[in-house]
Tab-separated table of C-alpha atoms and ligand atoms in Angstrom:
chain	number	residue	atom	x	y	z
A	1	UNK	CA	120.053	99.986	80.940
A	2	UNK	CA	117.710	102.924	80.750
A	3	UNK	CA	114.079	102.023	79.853
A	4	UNK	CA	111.833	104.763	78.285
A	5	UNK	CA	109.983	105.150	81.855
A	6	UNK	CA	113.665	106.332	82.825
A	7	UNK	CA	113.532	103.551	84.640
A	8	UNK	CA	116.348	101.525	85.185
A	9	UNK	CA	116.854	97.721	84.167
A	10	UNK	CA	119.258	95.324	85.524
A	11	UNK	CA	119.355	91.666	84.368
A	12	UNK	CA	121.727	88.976	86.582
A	13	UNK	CA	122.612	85.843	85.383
A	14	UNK	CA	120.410	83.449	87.173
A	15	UNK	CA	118.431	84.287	90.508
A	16	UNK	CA	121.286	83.962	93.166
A	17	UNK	CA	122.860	86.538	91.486
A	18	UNK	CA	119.938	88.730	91.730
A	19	UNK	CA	119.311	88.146	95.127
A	20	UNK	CA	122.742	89.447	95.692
A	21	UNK	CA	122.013	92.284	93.494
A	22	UNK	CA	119.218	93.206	95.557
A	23	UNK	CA	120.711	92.795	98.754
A	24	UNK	CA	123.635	95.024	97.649
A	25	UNK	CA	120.373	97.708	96.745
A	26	UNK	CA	118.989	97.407	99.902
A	27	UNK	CA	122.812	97.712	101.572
A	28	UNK	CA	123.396	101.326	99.808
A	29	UNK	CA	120.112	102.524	100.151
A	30	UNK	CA	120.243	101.363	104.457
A	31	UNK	CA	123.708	103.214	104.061
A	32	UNK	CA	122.713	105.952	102.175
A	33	UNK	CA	119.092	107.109	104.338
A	34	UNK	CA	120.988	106.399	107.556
A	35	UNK	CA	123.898	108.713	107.343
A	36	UNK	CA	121.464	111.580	105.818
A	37	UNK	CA	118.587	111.061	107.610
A	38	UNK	CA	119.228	109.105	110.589
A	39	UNK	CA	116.815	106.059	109.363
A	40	UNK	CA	115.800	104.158	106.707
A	41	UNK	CA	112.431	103.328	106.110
A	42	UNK	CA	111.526	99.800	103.724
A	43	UNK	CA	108.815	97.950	102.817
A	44	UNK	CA	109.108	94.599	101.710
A	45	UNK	CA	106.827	92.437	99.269
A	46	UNK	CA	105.651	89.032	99.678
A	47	UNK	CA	105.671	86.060	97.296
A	48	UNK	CA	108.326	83.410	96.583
A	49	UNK	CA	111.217	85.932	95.019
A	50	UNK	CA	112.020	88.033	98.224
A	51	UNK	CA	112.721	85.103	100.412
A	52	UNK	CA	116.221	84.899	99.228
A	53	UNK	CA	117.297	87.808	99.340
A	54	UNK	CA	116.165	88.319	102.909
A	55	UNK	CA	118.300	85.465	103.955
A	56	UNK	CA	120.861	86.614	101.707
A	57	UNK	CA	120.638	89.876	103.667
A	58	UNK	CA	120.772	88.134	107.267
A	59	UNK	CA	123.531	85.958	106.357
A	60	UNK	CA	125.873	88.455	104.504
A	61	UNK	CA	125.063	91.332	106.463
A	62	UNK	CA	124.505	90.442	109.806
A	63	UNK	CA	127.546	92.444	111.181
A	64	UNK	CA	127.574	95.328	108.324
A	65	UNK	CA	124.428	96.720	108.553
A	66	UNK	CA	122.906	99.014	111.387
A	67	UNK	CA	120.037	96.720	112.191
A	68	UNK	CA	118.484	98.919	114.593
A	69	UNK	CA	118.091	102.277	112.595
A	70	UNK	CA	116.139	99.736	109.875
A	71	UNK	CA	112.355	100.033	109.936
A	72	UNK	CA	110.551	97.184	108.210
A	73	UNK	CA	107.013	97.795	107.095
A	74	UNK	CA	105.175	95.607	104.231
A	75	UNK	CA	103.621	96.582	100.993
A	76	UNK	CA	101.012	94.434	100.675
A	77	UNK	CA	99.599	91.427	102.588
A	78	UNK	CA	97.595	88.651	102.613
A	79	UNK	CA	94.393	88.168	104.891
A	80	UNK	CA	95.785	85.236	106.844
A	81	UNK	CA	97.168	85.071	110.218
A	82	UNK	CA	100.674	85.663	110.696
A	83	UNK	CA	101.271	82.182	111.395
A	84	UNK	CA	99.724	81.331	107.949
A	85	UNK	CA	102.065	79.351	105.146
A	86	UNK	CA	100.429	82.288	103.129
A	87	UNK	CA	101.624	85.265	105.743
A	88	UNK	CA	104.186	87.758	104.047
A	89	UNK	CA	104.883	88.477	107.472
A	90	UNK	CA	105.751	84.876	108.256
A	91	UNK	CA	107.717	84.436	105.018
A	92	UNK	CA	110.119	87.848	106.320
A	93	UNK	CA	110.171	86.349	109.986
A	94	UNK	CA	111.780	83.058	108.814
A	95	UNK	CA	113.592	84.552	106.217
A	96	UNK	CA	115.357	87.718	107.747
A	97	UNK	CA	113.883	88.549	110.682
A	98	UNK	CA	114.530	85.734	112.844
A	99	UNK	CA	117.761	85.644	111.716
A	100	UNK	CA	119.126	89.269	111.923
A	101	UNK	CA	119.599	91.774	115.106
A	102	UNK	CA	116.277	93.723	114.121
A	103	UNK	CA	114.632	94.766	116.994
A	104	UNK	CA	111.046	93.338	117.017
A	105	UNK	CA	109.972	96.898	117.739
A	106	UNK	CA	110.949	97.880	114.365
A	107	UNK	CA	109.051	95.978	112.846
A	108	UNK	CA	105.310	96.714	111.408
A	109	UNK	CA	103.260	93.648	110.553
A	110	UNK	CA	99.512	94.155	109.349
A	111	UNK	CA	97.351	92.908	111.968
A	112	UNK	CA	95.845	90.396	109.422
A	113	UNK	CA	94.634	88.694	112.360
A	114	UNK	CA	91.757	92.023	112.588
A	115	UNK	CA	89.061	92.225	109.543
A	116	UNK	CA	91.037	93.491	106.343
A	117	UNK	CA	89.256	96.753	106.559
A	118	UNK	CA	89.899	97.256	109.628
A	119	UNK	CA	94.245	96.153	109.529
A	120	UNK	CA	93.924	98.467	106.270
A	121	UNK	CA	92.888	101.191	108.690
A	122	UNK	CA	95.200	100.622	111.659
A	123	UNK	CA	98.159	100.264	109.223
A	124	UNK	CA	97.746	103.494	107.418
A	125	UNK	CA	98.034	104.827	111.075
A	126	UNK	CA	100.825	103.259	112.007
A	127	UNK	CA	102.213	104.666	108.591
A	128	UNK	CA	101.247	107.842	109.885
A	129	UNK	CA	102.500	108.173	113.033
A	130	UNK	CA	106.036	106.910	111.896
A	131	UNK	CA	106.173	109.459	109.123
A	132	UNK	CA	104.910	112.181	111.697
A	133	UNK	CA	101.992	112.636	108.608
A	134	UNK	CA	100.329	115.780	108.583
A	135	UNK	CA	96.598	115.342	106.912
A	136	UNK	CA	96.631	114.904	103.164
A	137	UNK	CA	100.437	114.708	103.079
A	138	UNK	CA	101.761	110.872	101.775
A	139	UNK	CA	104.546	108.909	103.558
A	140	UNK	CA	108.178	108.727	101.583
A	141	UNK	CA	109.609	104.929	101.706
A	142	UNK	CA	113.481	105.461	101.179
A	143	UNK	CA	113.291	102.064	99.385
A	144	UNK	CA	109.906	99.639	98.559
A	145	UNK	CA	110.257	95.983	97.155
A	146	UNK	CA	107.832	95.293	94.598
A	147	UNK	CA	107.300	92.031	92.820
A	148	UNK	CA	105.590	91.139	89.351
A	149	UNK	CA	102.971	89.051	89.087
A	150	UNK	CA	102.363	86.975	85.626
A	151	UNK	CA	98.970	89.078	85.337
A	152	UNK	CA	100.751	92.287	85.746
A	153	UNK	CA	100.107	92.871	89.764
A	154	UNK	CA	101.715	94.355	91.995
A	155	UNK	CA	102.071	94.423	95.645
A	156	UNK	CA	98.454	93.456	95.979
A	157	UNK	CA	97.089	95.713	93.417
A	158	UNK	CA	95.597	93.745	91.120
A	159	UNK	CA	93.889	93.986	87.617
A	160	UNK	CA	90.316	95.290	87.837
A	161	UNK	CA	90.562	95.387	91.608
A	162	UNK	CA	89.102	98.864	93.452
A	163	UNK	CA	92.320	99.407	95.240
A	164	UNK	CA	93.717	100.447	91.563
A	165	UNK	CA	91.422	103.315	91.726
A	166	UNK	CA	92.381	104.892	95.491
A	167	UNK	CA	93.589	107.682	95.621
A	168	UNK	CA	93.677	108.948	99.155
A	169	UNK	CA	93.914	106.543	101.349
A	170	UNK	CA	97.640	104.672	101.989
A	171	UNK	CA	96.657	101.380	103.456
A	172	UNK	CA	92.878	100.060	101.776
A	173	UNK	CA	91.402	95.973	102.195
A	174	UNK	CA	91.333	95.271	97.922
A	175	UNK	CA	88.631	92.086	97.524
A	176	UNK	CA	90.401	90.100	95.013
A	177	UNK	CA	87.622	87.957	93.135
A	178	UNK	CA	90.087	85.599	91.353
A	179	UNK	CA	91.857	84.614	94.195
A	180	UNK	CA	88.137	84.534	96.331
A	181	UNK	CA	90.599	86.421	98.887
A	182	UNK	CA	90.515	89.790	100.477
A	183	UNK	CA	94.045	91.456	100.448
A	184	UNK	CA	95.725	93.950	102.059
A	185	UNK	CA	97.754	96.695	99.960
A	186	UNK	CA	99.832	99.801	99.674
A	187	UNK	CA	97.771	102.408	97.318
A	188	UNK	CA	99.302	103.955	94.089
A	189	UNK	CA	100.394	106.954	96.029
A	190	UNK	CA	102.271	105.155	98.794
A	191	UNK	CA	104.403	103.793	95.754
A	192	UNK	CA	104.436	106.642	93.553
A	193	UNK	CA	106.080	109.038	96.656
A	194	UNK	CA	109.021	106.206	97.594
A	195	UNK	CA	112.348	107.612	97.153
A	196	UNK	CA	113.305	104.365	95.641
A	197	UNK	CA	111.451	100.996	93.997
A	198	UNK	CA	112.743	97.842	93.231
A	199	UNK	CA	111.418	95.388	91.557
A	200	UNK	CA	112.630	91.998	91.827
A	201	UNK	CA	111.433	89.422	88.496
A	202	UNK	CA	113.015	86.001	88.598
A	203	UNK	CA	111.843	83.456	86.057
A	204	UNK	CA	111.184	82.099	82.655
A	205	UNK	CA	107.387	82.277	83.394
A	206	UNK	CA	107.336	85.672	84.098
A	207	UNK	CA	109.335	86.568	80.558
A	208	UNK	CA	106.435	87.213	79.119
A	209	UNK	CA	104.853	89.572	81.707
A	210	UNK	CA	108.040	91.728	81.684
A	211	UNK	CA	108.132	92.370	78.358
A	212	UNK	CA	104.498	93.806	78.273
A	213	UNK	CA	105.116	95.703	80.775
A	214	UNK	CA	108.561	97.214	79.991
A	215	UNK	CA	107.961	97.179	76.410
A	216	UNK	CA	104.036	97.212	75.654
A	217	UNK	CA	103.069	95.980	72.501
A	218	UNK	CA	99.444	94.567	72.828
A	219	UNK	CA	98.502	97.877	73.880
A	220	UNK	CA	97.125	96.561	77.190
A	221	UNK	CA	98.010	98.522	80.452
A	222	UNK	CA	98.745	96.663	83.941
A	223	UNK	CA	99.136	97.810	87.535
A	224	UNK	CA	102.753	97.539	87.604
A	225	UNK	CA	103.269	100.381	84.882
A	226	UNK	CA	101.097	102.572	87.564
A	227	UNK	CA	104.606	102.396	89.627
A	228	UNK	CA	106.510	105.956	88.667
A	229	UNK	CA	107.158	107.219	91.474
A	230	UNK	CA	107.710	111.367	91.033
A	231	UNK	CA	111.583	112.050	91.590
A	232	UNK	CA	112.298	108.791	92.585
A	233	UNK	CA	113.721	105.905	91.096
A	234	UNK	CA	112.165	102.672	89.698
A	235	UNK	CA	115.019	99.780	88.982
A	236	UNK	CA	113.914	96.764	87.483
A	237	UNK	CA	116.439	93.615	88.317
A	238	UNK	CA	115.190	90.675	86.576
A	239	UNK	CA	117.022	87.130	86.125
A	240	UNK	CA	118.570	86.464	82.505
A	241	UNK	CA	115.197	84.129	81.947
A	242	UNK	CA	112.790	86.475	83.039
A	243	UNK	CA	114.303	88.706	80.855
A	244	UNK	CA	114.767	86.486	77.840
A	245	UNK	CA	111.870	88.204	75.685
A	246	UNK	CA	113.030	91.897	76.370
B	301	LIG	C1	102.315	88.994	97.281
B	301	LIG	C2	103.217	89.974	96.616
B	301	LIG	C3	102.977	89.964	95.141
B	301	LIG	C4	104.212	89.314	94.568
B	301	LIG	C5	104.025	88.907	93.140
B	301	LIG	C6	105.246	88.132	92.642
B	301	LIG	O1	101.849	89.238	98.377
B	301	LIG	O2	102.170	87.919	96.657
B	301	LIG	O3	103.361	91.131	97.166
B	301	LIG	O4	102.783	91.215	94.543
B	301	LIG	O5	105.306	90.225	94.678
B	301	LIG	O6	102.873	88.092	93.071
B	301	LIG	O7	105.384	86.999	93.460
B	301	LIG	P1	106.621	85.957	93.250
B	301	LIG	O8	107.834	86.672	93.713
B	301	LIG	O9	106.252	84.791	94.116
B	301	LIG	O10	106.646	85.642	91.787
C-alpha cells in the first residue's frame, strides 16, 4: 500500500511473519547492491524488534547469502559497553553475528566503550573512510533498519533532543534527558541519503504511534516523519496489531 509520503506500507499477520518479511528485504536488497555494486552496505537498529529477524536471517540464510561482501554498521547506539544487556551491538552479536559467516572485520561497532562524543566522532570516520567520503559529501546506506519508538523516535533521534537539529555531521553523541542517558545516533542526513529504509513496527502498543505518524491527525510532528530519504525508498512493515488503528 502506497502512503501519501510515497512511502510504502506492508502489514504481516503477526510478528514472525514480519520478521520473515524483513529478512526477505534485507535478502533482495544484499542481492541486489552486490551484483551492481560489488557490496552492500546496512545499518541495523537496536531495540527488541530486530532481534528476530537477525536470527531469522542467520538461520534461513546461512548458505544463501554472500556473507562476506555484507558490511554491518549501526544506526544508533546506546552509551554502554558492548558487553552491556543494553548494547545494540551485543543484541546483533547474539542474534546474527555469532551465528552467521560474517567476517568480524566487516563489522563496525561504536566504540561505546570511548566518551559518546568522542565514538560519535570516530564513527563518522569510519563512515567515511568506507564510503571513500569526500568533504561535505554524505554516505549512501543501500539499506538502514529503523525502528519506532511509542514517542515517535527513531534510531536514537529523539523528541526535543539536539541531534534532531544536525545537519552536518553523520555520527553526533544526542544527551537524552528522559532516559538520563547519552546516546549515540545516525543524523537526519545519514537517513535521508540511504538508498533504502525499513522500518520494522511490531505491536499493539505501538498502534497508536503508527497511526500519528503515517496518518497525522493531532497535528503534532515526530522524528520518524523526518525519515524521506531523496530518491530512495521508505517501506513501512508493521504487524497486523501495530497496524490495527491505520
Ligand atoms: C534503540 C533503537 C530504537 C528502537 C525503537 C523501537 O537503540 O532502541 O534504535 O530507535 O528502534 O526504540 O524499539 P523496539 O523495536 O524495541 O520497539
Amino acid at each position: 500500500m502506497m502512503l501519501e509520503n510515497q512511502a510504502e506500507l506492508k502489514i504481516a499477520a503477526d510478528a514472525a511473519a514480519l520478521a520473515r518479511e524483513a529478512a526477505s528485504e534485507f535478502a533482495k536488497c544484499a542481492e541486489a547492491a552486490v551484483a551492481q555494486r560489488g557490496r552492500f552496505s546496512v545499518a541495523l537498529s537496536g531495540g527488541n524488534t530486530p532481534r528476530a529477524v537477525n536470527e531469522l536471517l542467520a538461520e534461513q540464510y546461512k548458505n544463501s547469502l554472500p556473507w562476506e561482501k555484507i558490511f554491518f554498521f549501526f544506526g544508533d547506539e546506546r552509551h554502554v559497553p558492548p558487553t552491556h544487556p543494553d548494547s545494540n551491538y551485543r543484541m546483533a552479536n547474539e542474534s546474527l553475528f555469532s551465528r552467521a559467516p560474517v567476517p568480524p572485520e566487516n563489522v563496525f561497532r561504536m566504540q561505546t566503550e570511548l566518551a559518546a562524543d568522542r565514538a560519535a566522532q570516530k564513527y563518522e570516520d569510519a563512515l567515511r573512510q568506507f564510503f571513500q567520503l569526500p568533504a561535505g559529501s554524505w554516505p549512501q546506506f543501500d539499506l538502514i533498519f529503523l525502528g519506532l519508538g511509542d514517542d515517535g523516535h527513531t534510531a536514537s533521534l529523539f523528541p526535543g533532543t539536539a541531534a534532531l537539529n544536525e545537519s552536518s555531521r553523520l555520527v553526533v553523541a544526542n544527551p537524552v534527558e528522559k532516559l538520563k542517558t547519552d546516546r549515540i545516533t545516525f543524523t537526519f542526513p545519514v537517513l535521508n541519503h540511504a538508498r533504502e529504509v525499513l522500518f520494522l513496527v511490531a505491536g499493539g502498543g505501538k498502534a497508536p504511534i503508527l497511526r500519528e505518524v503515517l496518518r497525522p491527525s493531532n497535528g503534532a510532528t515526530y522524528p520518524a516523519q523526518m525519515v524521506h530519504p531523496e530518491g530512495g525508498r521508505v517501506l513501512w512493515l508493521a504487524d497486523q496489531e501495530a497496524a490495527r488503528l491505520l
